Coordinates of C-alpha atoms in Angstrom, one line a residue:
M1 CA 137.6 72.3 -41.2
K2 CA 134.1 70.4 -42.5
L3 CA 136.4 67.6 -43.9
L4 CA 138.1 67.4 -40.7
Q5 CA 135.1 67.5 -38.7
R6 CA 134.1 64.5 -40.9
D7 CA 136.8 62.3 -40.3
F8 CA 136.8 62.9 -36.6
F9 CA 133.2 61.5 -37.0
Y10 CA 134.0 58.8 -38.9
T11 CA 136.8 57.5 -36.7
L12 CA 134.5 57.7 -33.9
S13 CA 132.1 55.8 -35.6
L14 CA 134.7 53.4 -36.3
I15 CA 136.1 52.7 -32.8
C16 CA 132.5 52.5 -31.7
M17 CA 131.8 49.5 -34.3
L18 CA 135.2 47.9 -33.2
I19 CA 133.9 47.9 -29.9
L20 CA 131.3 46.0 -30.8
V21 CA 132.3 43.2 -33.2
S22 CA 135.3 42.5 -31.7
G23 CA 136.3 39.0 -31.2
C24 CA 136.0 37.1 -27.7
N25 CA 138.1 34.0 -26.8
S26 CA 135.2 32.9 -23.6
S27 CA 132.5 31.3 -24.8
Y28 CA 131.0 32.7 -21.4
I29 CA 131.9 36.2 -22.7
E30 CA 130.4 35.4 -25.9
D31 CA 127.2 34.7 -24.4
V32 CA 126.9 38.3 -22.7
K33 CA 125.0 40.2 -25.3
R34 CA 124.7 44.0 -25.1
G35 CA 122.6 45.0 -27.9
S36 CA 124.1 47.7 -31.4
D37 CA 125.6 50.6 -29.8
Y38 CA 124.8 54.2 -31.5
A39 CA 127.2 54.0 -34.7
Y40 CA 126.9 57.3 -34.8
Q41 CA 127.7 59.7 -38.1
P42 CA 126.2 62.5 -39.1
G43 CA 124.5 62.8 -42.3
H44 CA 123.6 58.7 -41.7
P45 CA 120.7 57.5 -40.8
E46 CA 120.8 55.8 -37.4
L47 CA 120.0 51.9 -37.2
R48 CA 119.8 50.6 -34.0
T49 CA 119.2 46.4 -34.0
E50 CA 118.9 43.2 -32.4
I51 CA 118.8 39.8 -33.9
A52 CA 117.9 36.8 -32.2
G53 CA 117.2 32.8 -32.8
V54 CA 114.0 31.0 -31.5
I55 CA 111.7 28.1 -31.6
S56 CA 108.3 27.9 -32.7
S57 CA 105.6 26.1 -31.0
D58 CA 105.3 23.6 -34.0
Q59 CA 109.5 23.2 -33.4
Q60 CA 110.3 25.4 -36.8
L61 CA 113.1 27.4 -35.8
K62 CA 113.1 31.2 -37.2
L63 CA 115.4 34.3 -37.1
L64 CA 113.8 37.7 -35.1
I65 CA 115.2 40.7 -36.2
S66 CA 113.9 44.1 -34.7
G67 CA 115.2 47.6 -35.2
S68 CA 114.8 51.2 -34.9
I69 CA 115.7 54.1 -37.0
P70 CA 115.3 57.4 -35.1
K71 CA 113.3 60.2 -37.5
N72 CA 115.9 63.3 -36.7
S73 CA 118.2 61.0 -38.4
L74 CA 116.4 61.2 -41.9
I75 CA 115.8 64.0 -44.3
F76 CA 111.8 64.6 -44.5
K77 CA 110.6 66.7 -47.8
K78 CA 107.1 68.5 -47.8
D79 CA 104.5 66.1 -49.4
E80 CA 101.4 67.4 -49.4
D81 CA 100.0 68.4 -46.4
N82 CA 103.0 66.4 -44.3
L83 CA 106.6 65.5 -44.3
R84 CA 107.7 62.3 -45.6
A85 CA 111.0 60.3 -45.6
N86 CA 111.6 57.4 -47.5
V87 CA 113.6 54.8 -46.5
S88 CA 115.0 50.8 -47.8
I89 CA 116.0 48.2 -45.4
E90 CA 117.3 45.8 -46.7
I91 CA 118.0 42.5 -44.5
E92 CA 120.7 39.6 -45.9
I93 CA 120.7 36.6 -44.5
K94 CA 123.5 33.8 -45.2
N95 CA 123.6 30.6 -43.5
K96 CA 127.3 30.4 -43.0
N97 CA 127.3 26.4 -42.8
Q98 CA 125.9 26.1 -46.8
N99 CA 127.7 29.2 -47.7
K100 CA 123.9 30.2 -49.2
G101 CA 121.8 33.6 -48.4
E102 CA 118.5 35.5 -49.3
S103 CA 117.9 39.3 -49.5
F104 CA 115.2 41.2 -48.5
I105 CA 114.4 44.6 -49.1
Y106 CA 111.7 46.8 -47.9
P107 CA 110.6 50.4 -48.8
V108 CA 109.6 52.5 -46.0
K109 CA 107.5 55.6 -45.8
L110 CA 107.4 57.6 -42.9
D111 CA 105.2 60.3 -42.4
R112 CA 106.0 63.1 -39.9
S113 CA 104.0 66.9 -39.0
L114 CA 106.1 69.8 -37.6
A115 CA 104.0 69.5 -34.5
S116 CA 105.0 66.2 -33.9
S117 CA 106.3 64.7 -30.7
G118 CA 106.7 62.2 -28.2
F119 CA 108.3 58.8 -28.2
E120 CA 105.7 57.4 -31.0
D121 CA 106.8 59.7 -33.4
D122 CA 110.3 59.7 -32.9
I123 CA 111.2 56.1 -33.2
Y124 CA 110.1 53.8 -36.7
L125 CA 110.5 50.5 -34.8
F126 CA 110.2 47.6 -37.0
N127 CA 110.0 43.5 -36.6
K128 CA 110.6 40.7 -39.2
E129 CA 110.7 36.9 -38.9
Y130 CA 111.9 34.5 -40.8
N131 CA 111.4 30.7 -41.1
V132 CA 115.2 29.2 -40.9
S133 CA 117.3 25.6 -40.4
P134 CA 119.7 25.1 -38.1
G135 CA 123.0 26.3 -38.8
N136 CA 125.2 29.1 -38.2
Y137 CA 123.7 32.5 -39.6
S138 CA 125.3 35.7 -40.7
V139 CA 122.7 38.5 -40.4
I140 CA 123.5 42.2 -42.3
V141 CA 120.5 45.3 -41.8
S142 CA 121.0 48.5 -43.6
A143 CA 118.9 51.4 -43.5
T144 CA 119.5 53.6 -46.7
D145 CA 117.8 56.8 -46.5
K146 CA 116.8 57.4 -50.3
A147 CA 117.3 61.3 -49.9
T148 CA 120.8 61.3 -49.3
G149 CA 121.7 57.8 -50.3
K150 CA 123.5 57.2 -47.0
T151 CA 123.3 53.8 -45.8
T152 CA 124.0 52.6 -42.1
L153 CA 125.2 49.0 -41.6
R154 CA 124.8 46.6 -38.7
S155 CA 125.7 42.9 -38.5
D156 CA 125.3 40.2 -35.9
E157 CA 125.2 36.4 -36.1
V158 CA 123.4 33.5 -34.4
N159 CA 123.5 29.8 -33.9
L160 CA 120.9 27.8 -34.2
P161 CA 120.5 24.2 -32.8
D162 CA 119.6 20.8 -35.1
L163 CA 116.2 20.0 -32.8
E164 CA 116.9 16.1 -34.0
E165 CA 120.3 15.8 -32.4
E166 CA 120.3 15.6 -28.2
V167 CA 120.8 18.9 -27.5
T168 CA 120.1 21.6 -24.8
N169 CA 119.7 25.1 -25.8
I170 CA 119.2 28.4 -24.2
T171 CA 118.5 30.9 -27.0
N172 CA 119.6 34.8 -26.5
I173 CA 118.0 36.5 -24.0
R174 CA 115.6 39.6 -25.7
I175 CA 114.4 42.5 -23.5
F176 CA 111.2 44.2 -24.1
A177 CA 110.6 48.3 -22.4
K178 CA 106.9 49.3 -21.6
A179 CA 106.4 52.7 -22.0
E180 CA 103.0 54.7 -21.5
E181 CA 104.3 56.7 -24.8
L182 CA 103.4 53.8 -26.5
N183 CA 100.8 52.8 -24.5
D184 CA 101.9 50.6 -22.5
N185 CA 102.8 47.7 -25.1
F186 CA 106.3 46.2 -24.9
F187 CA 108.4 47.1 -27.6
P188 CA 111.9 46.0 -28.2
V189 CA 115.1 47.1 -26.9
T190 CA 117.7 47.1 -29.7
T191 CA 120.9 49.0 -27.5
Y192 CA 122.6 48.9 -24.5
D193 CA 120.8 52.1 -22.8
V194 CA 117.4 51.6 -21.9
S195 CA 115.8 54.8 -21.0
L196 CA 114.5 55.3 -17.5
A197 CA 110.4 56.5 -18.7
A198 CA 110.0 52.6 -19.2
D199 CA 107.6 51.5 -16.7
S200 CA 108.7 47.8 -16.5
L201 CA 111.5 45.7 -18.5
K202 CA 110.5 42.1 -19.5
F203 CA 113.3 39.6 -20.1
E204 CA 112.5 36.5 -22.7
F205 CA 114.1 33.8 -23.8
Q206 CA 113.8 30.1 -25.2
F207 CA 114.9 27.0 -23.2
F208 CA 115.2 23.9 -25.5
N209 CA 116.0 20.7 -24.2
S210 CA 115.9 17.1 -26.1
T211 CA 117.2 14.9 -23.5
P212 CA 115.4 12.9 -20.8
D213 CA 117.0 14.5 -17.7
P214 CA 115.6 17.3 -16.0
V215 CA 116.8 20.4 -15.9
T216 CA 116.8 23.1 -13.3
L217 CA 117.6 26.4 -14.7
Q218 CA 119.0 29.3 -12.6
A219 CA 118.0 33.0 -13.5
R220 CA 119.2 36.2 -11.4
L221 CA 118.9 39.9 -12.0
I222 CA 122.2 42.1 -11.0
K223 CA 123.3 45.6 -10.8
F224 CA 126.9 46.3 -11.0
R225 CA 128.9 49.3 -9.1
S226 CA 130.0 51.9 -11.4
D227 CA 130.3 55.4 -11.9
S228 CA 127.6 58.0 -12.8
S229 CA 129.3 61.2 -12.3
Y230 CA 129.6 64.1 -14.5
S231 CA 133.1 65.2 -16.0
S232 CA 135.3 67.0 -13.3
P233 CA 136.9 70.7 -14.8
M234 CA 140.0 70.2 -17.0
S235 CA 142.2 72.0 -14.9
F236 CA 141.2 69.8 -12.2
V237 CA 143.6 67.1 -10.4
N238 CA 143.9 63.7 -12.3
R239 CA 141.7 60.9 -10.7
S240 CA 143.0 58.2 -8.5
S241 CA 143.7 55.2 -10.4
S242 CA 141.7 53.1 -7.3
S243 CA 138.7 55.2 -7.3
I244 CA 135.7 54.1 -9.4
K245 CA 135.2 57.3 -11.1
Y246 CA 138.7 56.2 -12.7
K247 CA 138.1 52.5 -13.4
G248 CA 134.4 53.1 -14.5
I249 CA 132.5 50.0 -13.8
D250 CA 133.7 46.9 -11.8
Y251 CA 132.0 43.7 -12.5
R252 CA 133.4 42.1 -9.8
N253 CA 131.1 44.2 -7.2
F254 CA 127.8 43.6 -7.9
E255 CA 124.6 43.5 -5.9
V256 CA 121.7 40.4 -6.5
I257 CA 118.9 42.4 -7.2
Q258 CA 116.5 39.3 -7.8
S259 CA 117.6 35.7 -7.9
T260 CA 114.8 32.4 -8.9
Q261 CA 114.9 28.7 -10.1
R262 CA 113.0 26.5 -12.5
Q263 CA 112.5 22.9 -12.5
L264 CA 111.9 21.5 -16.2
N265 CA 111.1 17.7 -15.9
Q266 CA 109.6 17.2 -19.6
P267 CA 111.9 17.5 -22.7
G268 CA 110.8 20.0 -25.0
N269 CA 110.7 24.0 -25.9
V270 CA 109.4 26.3 -23.6
T271 CA 109.2 30.3 -23.6
I272 CA 110.7 32.0 -20.2
E273 CA 109.6 35.2 -19.4
F274 CA 110.7 37.6 -16.4
A275 CA 109.8 41.4 -15.7
F276 CA 111.2 44.3 -13.3
E277 CA 109.4 47.2 -12.8
N278 CA 110.9 50.9 -12.2
L279 CA 114.4 49.8 -12.0
P280 CA 116.5 53.2 -11.3
R281 CA 120.0 54.1 -13.2
G282 CA 122.4 52.1 -13.2
N283 CA 124.3 49.1 -15.0
Y284 CA 122.6 45.7 -14.8
R285 CA 122.7 42.1 -16.1
F286 CA 120.2 39.6 -16.4
E287 CA 121.8 35.6 -16.6
V288 CA 120.5 32.1 -16.9
S289 CA 122.0 28.8 -16.9
P290 CA 121.6 25.8 -15.2
N291 CA 124.8 26.6 -13.1
L292 CA 125.5 30.4 -12.6
N293 CA 128.2 29.1 -10.6
D294 CA 130.5 27.4 -13.5
K295 CA 129.3 29.8 -16.2
E296 CA 131.2 27.4 -19.2
T297 CA 128.6 24.9 -19.4
L298 CA 125.4 26.5 -20.7
Y299 CA 125.2 30.1 -20.3
K300 CA 123.3 33.3 -21.7
A301 CA 122.8 36.9 -20.4
R302 CA 121.8 40.1 -21.5
D303 CA 123.9 43.2 -20.2
F304 CA 121.9 46.8 -19.9
S305 CA 122.1 50.4 -18.6
I306 CA 119.1 52.6 -17.6
K307 CA 120.1 56.4 -18.4
S308 CA 117.5 59.1 -18.3
N309 CA 113.9 59.5 -19.7
N310 CA 114.9 60.4 -23.4
Y311 CA 118.5 59.0 -23.7
P312 CA 120.3 59.7 -25.7
S313 CA 117.9 62.7 -26.5
V314 CA 117.8 65.9 -23.8
K315 CA 114.0 66.6 -23.3
S316 CA 112.5 67.5 -20.1
A317 CA 113.8 70.0 -17.7
E318 CA 115.5 67.4 -15.7
E319 CA 117.3 66.6 -18.7
L320 CA 118.2 70.1 -19.8
A321 CA 119.6 71.3 -16.5
A322 CA 121.9 68.6 -15.7
P323 CA 124.5 69.5 -18.5
L324 CA 124.7 73.0 -17.5
I325 CA 127.2 71.8 -14.5
Y326 CA 129.9 72.7 -17.5
L327 CA 128.8 76.6 -18.1
M328 CA 127.9 77.4 -14.2
S329 CA 129.1 77.8 -10.5
D330 CA 129.2 75.1 -8.4
K331 CA 126.7 77.8 -6.1
E332 CA 124.6 78.8 -9.6
Y333 CA 124.3 74.6 -10.2
E334 CA 123.4 73.7 -6.8
E335 CA 120.3 76.2 -6.7
L336 CA 119.3 74.7 -9.9
M337 CA 119.2 71.3 -9.5
A338 CA 117.6 71.6 -5.9
I339 CA 114.4 72.8 -7.9
D340 CA 112.0 70.0 -7.5
N341 CA 108.9 71.4 -9.9
S342 CA 109.7 70.8 -13.9
D343 CA 107.7 74.2 -15.0
T344 CA 110.1 76.2 -12.4
L345 CA 113.1 74.4 -13.4
K346 CA 112.5 75.2 -16.9
A347 CA 111.9 78.7 -16.7
A348 CA 115.4 78.6 -14.3
I349 CA 116.7 77.3 -17.2
D350 CA 115.6 79.8 -19.9
R351 CA 116.5 82.7 -17.2
F352 CA 120.3 81.6 -16.6
W353 CA 120.4 81.6 -21.1
L354 CA 118.6 85.2 -21.2
S355 CA 119.6 86.4 -18.5
N356 CA 123.8 85.7 -19.8
I357 CA 123.3 86.5 -23.3
Q358 CA 120.5 88.9 -23.3
N359 CA 119.3 88.3 -26.9
A360 CA 116.1 86.6 -27.4
A361 CA 117.1 85.2 -31.0
L362 CA 120.5 84.7 -30.4
T363 CA 119.9 83.0 -27.0
R364 CA 117.7 80.4 -29.0
N365 CA 120.6 79.4 -31.7
I366 CA 123.0 79.2 -28.6
I367 CA 120.4 76.7 -26.3
S368 CA 120.1 74.8 -29.8
L369 CA 124.0 74.6 -31.0
Y370 CA 124.6 73.3 -27.1
Y371 CA 122.1 70.7 -26.6
Q372 CA 122.5 69.8 -30.2
R373 CA 126.4 68.9 -28.7
V374 CA 125.0 67.1 -25.8
E375 CA 123.1 64.7 -27.7
E376 CA 125.9 64.2 -29.8
A377 CA 127.9 63.5 -27.1
N378 CA 126.0 60.9 -26.0
K379 CA 125.7 59.3 -29.0
L380 CA 129.4 59.5 -30.0
F381 CA 131.1 58.4 -25.9
S382 CA 128.2 56.7 -24.2
N383 CA 129.1 53.8 -22.1
F384 CA 128.5 53.0 -18.7
K385 CA 127.2 56.4 -18.1
E386 CA 125.9 59.0 -20.2
G387 CA 128.2 60.5 -22.8
W388 CA 127.9 63.7 -22.1
K389 CA 129.3 63.4 -18.3
T390 CA 132.6 61.3 -19.7
D391 CA 135.9 63.1 -20.3
M392 CA 135.8 63.5 -24.2
G393 CA 131.6 64.3 -23.6
M394 CA 132.3 67.2 -22.2
V395 CA 135.8 68.6 -24.2
Y396 CA 133.1 67.9 -27.2
I397 CA 130.3 70.0 -25.7
L398 CA 132.6 73.6 -24.8
L399 CA 134.7 72.6 -27.7
G400 CA 133.2 70.6 -30.6
P401 CA 134.8 68.3 -32.6
P402 CA 139.2 68.7 -32.8
L403 CA 140.5 70.1 -35.8
Y404 CA 142.4 66.7 -35.9
Q405 CA 143.3 63.9 -33.6
N406 CA 145.8 61.2 -33.3
R407 CA 145.4 57.8 -31.8
S408 CA 147.6 55.2 -30.3
L409 CA 147.1 52.1 -28.6
N410 CA 145.8 53.6 -25.2
E411 CA 146.0 57.1 -25.7
I412 CA 143.7 59.7 -28.3
Q413 CA 145.0 63.4 -28.6
W414 CA 142.4 66.2 -29.8
S415 CA 144.2 69.1 -31.0
Y416 CA 142.1 72.6 -31.4
N417 CA 144.5 74.2 -33.0
Y418 CA 146.9 73.4 -36.1
N419 CA 150.0 74.3 -34.0
A420 CA 150.2 70.9 -32.2
S421 CA 152.9 72.3 -29.7
L422 CA 150.7 74.8 -27.8
P423 CA 149.7 72.9 -24.7
E424 CA 146.6 74.5 -24.1
Y425 CA 144.9 73.5 -27.2
T426 CA 145.8 69.9 -26.8
F427 CA 144.1 67.6 -25.2
F428 CA 145.1 63.7 -24.3
F429 CA 143.0 61.1 -23.2
K430 CA 144.6 58.0 -21.8
R431 CA 142.5 54.6 -21.5
S432 CA 141.6 53.8 -17.8
K433 CA 141.8 50.3 -18.5
S434 CA 142.6 48.1 -21.8
K435 CA 139.6 47.1 -23.3
S436 CA 139.3 43.2 -23.0
D437 CA 136.4 40.6 -23.1
F438 CA 135.4 41.2 -19.4
Y439 CA 135.5 44.7 -19.8
P440 CA 133.9 45.9 -22.8
F441 CA 134.0 49.8 -22.8
D442 CA 136.5 52.4 -24.1
H443 CA 136.9 54.3 -21.1
Y444 CA 139.3 57.4 -21.7
I445 CA 139.9 59.8 -18.6
L446 CA 141.3 63.3 -19.5
Q447 CA 144.4 64.1 -18.4
R448 CA 144.1 67.5 -16.4
D449 CA 146.2 70.1 -16.0
N450 CA 146.0 73.2 -14.6
T451 CA 147.4 74.5 -18.4
Y452 CA 143.9 74.5 -19.1
F453 CA 142.6 76.7 -16.8
Q454 CA 142.6 79.8 -19.3
I455 CA 141.1 77.9 -22.2
E456 CA 138.3 76.9 -20.1
Y457 CA 137.5 80.1 -18.8
R458 CA 137.5 81.2 -22.0
V459 CA 135.3 79.2 -23.8
K460 CA 132.6 79.2 -20.9
E461 CA 132.7 83.1 -21.5
L462 CA 131.7 82.5 -25.2
W463 CA 129.1 80.4 -24.5
L464 CA 127.4 82.9 -22.0
S465 CA 127.8 86.0 -24.2
G466 CA 126.8 83.8 -27.3
N467 CA 129.8 84.8 -29.0
I468 CA 130.5 81.3 -29.2
L469 CA 129.0 80.8 -32.9
N470 CA 131.5 83.2 -34.4
S471 CA 134.4 83.2 -32.2
S472 CA 137.7 80.6 -32.4
I473 CA 138.9 79.3 -28.8

């Protein structure tokens, strides 16, 4: 069973990586960056990176490499009065034009106490800067947990222009977030997902123009129409192909949040920043170009999604309450979500669990398992909405990883019984829309059937009785 579950996680992680690095034919799409995904593998350090090329005030080309490692993905061992994790970060930079490169290794010691909490204690952030010459660069960043010897790799490519040539260039757009937990300092955002806890976002890029012609630079922030609903029960009717729940996200339907333009009359290099405060949940794009109506000329964009405060973790009362939709009746859930006081909401969540399981120690174990799966679902299935809200996320939370899976071009099959001919133990997920340059997400929809009613009812009873730990479905 454990081997099959590891294979499942590895396959899902590989799918996510393929989504990230697959090639694009359109220069327009190639210049829409989305940050790294989670590429989650149990037991491996989680590494998220963002790589950008910039031009300094003295016209020096630089590579900026930002990264983050969630501390709970590392193994901490007792060291005197603290817990300590030892990580090795390696950065390989290769100039593909000259076919030569360099490697840099940074040993890192991370300390924490058993009572540690908060964003600053949970994430290790690093920023590295390197002087480089013009060219196309391949960058590989790896993090190795010394306690396990396991390594996670992330890679990207950056093209830096020759400033001595007559060239007009826009660097990749970088996102920075400001949060109260980090003393209102801006920190780089390395993923597609941005925490709602960020008080404001700052977008930074550079424009270089060595020609004598003035340029009018246009920039705008747009919000796409997208699905944010949680997954409906397995035994419900299937979704209409015309609905936003089926489409997931509609890139042709958007709202312009803000647009502006700036006249640049002098040749040279200028750093430009835009800031936005308190953006609500949703999927966005910040884009910049001399002509936004002709994106085939010179165009850069950064897509991102605003999700819950502690995403992908679940910590607040609101975050703990929302996924209970998969265990509660409609009336119970409606009453729970109507509570607007965090302390009262947390007490109601505790009462729900304890009143069903009626054993305090067992309740703690069940709660821990449930929210562990919610967080894992966020890391495995996150796309335009929270991973726990997706069909795959719902099935994963309730039933856990499948015994085995089969994958074809547009369908994934999960089986929870060695006899795949039993329909109630086999789930089929179909891709709603083929992944393409213009639709970057793998959005799989469960093929619902009333056959699943019995297993859905049974697994809820196992959760609410506490027997999910020692009973098979």
